[in-house]
Amino acid sequence: MEFQDYWRNQHGPLIQKFAKTYNVRRYVQSHTLDTALNHGVRKSRGISQEYDGVAELWWESEEDFVAAISSPEGQELRTVFLDDEAKFIDFGRSAAFFTSEHVLVDDER
C-alpha cells in the first residue's frame, strides 16, 4: 500500500532523525493488515472503515511535549512534520489525541 510505504520509509525516518530534538522517547507505527480478519471484525461490530494505521509518539510528560513544541527548533520541526504528513494523511478523516497508558496484562513470553 502506497500510504504505508511512504509512512514507514519516508516519514518514519524523518521522525527518527529529529526524535531527540523533539523530545520523543518512543515512536511506534502500527500498520493495518490487509486481512479478512479486519473485515470480519468490522462487520461483527458495525464498524464502517478502519484507519490505515496508528502512530504513537511518546514523551516523558506533557511538560516535555509542551517544551518540545514551544522551543524554536520544535516549532520549526512541527512545520516540517505537518508539511510531510500532508503528503500522505487526510487530516479531515484522521484523529489525534493524547492518552495515558494503563497496562492490564503484560505477559512477556
Short mmCIF file of C-alpha atoms in Angstrom, two decimals:
data_model
loop_
_atom_site.label_atom_id
_atom_site.label_comp_id
_atom_site.label_asym_id
_atom_site.label_seq_id
_atom_site.Cartn_x
_atom_site.Cartn_y
_atom_site.Cartn_z
CA MET A 1 0.00 0.00 0.00
CA GLU A 2 1.39 3.38 -1.04
CA PHE A 3 0.33 5.12 2.18
CA GLN A 4 2.11 2.62 4.42
CA ASP A 5 5.22 2.62 2.25
CA TYR A 6 5.56 6.41 2.46
CA TRP A 7 4.69 6.46 6.14
CA ARG A 8 7.28 3.81 7.04
CA ASN A 9 10.09 4.65 4.62
CA GLN A 10 9.85 8.44 4.31
CA HIS A 11 8.01 9.90 7.30
CA GLY A 12 9.32 7.36 9.82
CA PRO A 13 12.98 8.18 9.18
CA LEU A 14 12.13 11.90 9.39
CA ILE A 15 10.74 11.40 12.90
CA GLN A 16 13.72 9.21 13.82
CA LYS A 17 16.16 11.85 12.62
CA PHE A 18 14.70 14.56 14.87
CA ALA A 19 13.39 12.47 17.78
CA LYS A 20 15.93 13.78 20.31
CA THR A 21 15.38 17.41 19.29
CA TYR A 22 11.60 16.91 19.61
CA ASN A 23 11.95 15.08 22.98
CA VAL A 24 10.30 11.94 21.53
CA ARG A 25 11.06 8.95 23.77
CA ARG A 26 9.37 6.31 21.61
CA TYR A 27 7.82 6.23 18.15
CA VAL A 28 5.69 3.30 17.02
CA GLN A 29 3.85 2.80 13.74
CA SER A 30 1.13 0.13 13.74
CA HIS A 31 0.11 -0.62 10.15
CA THR A 32 -3.32 -2.07 9.43
CA LEU A 33 -3.04 -5.54 7.93
CA ASP A 34 -4.73 -6.47 4.67
CA THR A 35 -6.59 -9.47 6.06
CA ALA A 36 -10.09 -10.88 6.03
CA LEU A 37 -9.98 -10.75 9.83
CA ASN A 38 -10.34 -6.95 9.67
CA HIS A 39 -13.46 -7.26 7.52
CA GLY A 40 -14.96 -9.80 9.94
CA VAL A 41 -14.30 -7.66 12.99
CA ARG A 42 -15.73 -4.54 11.31
CA LYS A 43 -18.84 -6.41 10.16
CA SER A 44 -19.49 -8.06 13.55
CA ARG A 45 -19.30 -4.70 15.34
CA GLY A 46 -20.94 -2.47 12.75
CA ILE A 47 -17.74 -0.52 12.17
CA SER A 48 -17.64 1.09 8.75
CA GLN A 49 -13.95 1.57 7.99
CA GLU A 50 -10.56 1.09 9.58
CA TYR A 51 -7.68 3.54 9.59
CA ASP A 52 -4.54 2.74 7.60
CA GLY A 53 -2.69 2.59 10.89
CA VAL A 54 -1.93 4.25 14.18
CA ALA A 55 1.19 6.16 15.21
CA GLU A 56 2.29 6.52 18.80
CA LEU A 57 4.71 9.21 19.81
CA TRP A 58 5.79 9.06 23.43
CA TRP A 59 7.03 11.88 25.61
CA GLU A 60 8.11 11.56 29.24
CA SER A 61 5.38 14.00 30.28
CA GLU A 62 3.00 16.63 28.99
CA GLU A 63 5.56 19.20 30.10
CA ASP A 64 8.22 17.58 27.88
CA PHE A 65 5.84 17.71 24.93
CA VAL A 66 4.98 21.37 25.54
CA ALA A 67 8.68 22.20 25.90
CA ALA A 68 9.44 20.40 22.64
CA ILE A 69 6.80 22.22 20.59
CA SER A 70 7.48 25.57 22.28
CA SER A 71 11.19 25.76 21.51
CA PRO A 72 12.26 27.47 18.28
CA GLU A 73 13.59 24.13 16.99
CA GLY A 74 10.35 22.39 17.96
CA GLN A 75 8.21 24.98 16.20
CA GLU A 76 10.30 24.55 13.05
CA LEU A 77 10.05 20.74 13.29
CA ARG A 78 6.31 20.89 13.83
CA THR A 79 6.02 22.65 10.48
CA VAL A 80 8.35 20.12 8.84
CA PHE A 81 6.34 17.19 10.25
CA LEU A 82 2.95 18.66 9.30
CA ASP A 83 4.13 19.50 5.79
CA ASP A 84 5.33 15.93 5.33
CA GLU A 85 2.18 14.44 6.85
CA ALA A 86 0.07 16.47 4.41
CA LYS A 87 1.65 14.38 1.64
CA PHE A 88 0.04 11.15 2.84
CA ILE A 89 -2.57 11.85 5.55
CA ASP A 90 -6.14 13.04 5.04
CA PHE A 91 -6.35 15.17 8.19
CA GLY A 92 -10.13 15.55 7.90
CA ARG A 93 -10.58 11.78 8.18
CA SER A 94 -7.95 11.26 10.86
CA ALA A 95 -7.84 11.56 14.62
CA ALA A 96 -5.19 12.74 17.07
CA PHE A 97 -5.35 12.54 20.83
CA PHE A 98 -3.25 12.21 23.97
CA THR A 99 -3.54 9.18 26.22
CA SER A 100 -2.18 7.69 29.40
CA GLU A 101 -1.28 4.02 29.36
CA HIS A 102 -2.91 1.55 31.74
CA VAL A 103 -1.31 -1.89 31.36
CA LEU A 104 -3.80 -4.58 32.38
CA VAL A 105 -1.98 -7.63 31.01
CA ASP A 106 1.75 -7.80 30.40
CA ASP A 107 2.60 -11.39 29.56
CA GLU A 108 6.06 -11.19 28.07
CA ARG A 109 6.68 -14.65 26.68
#
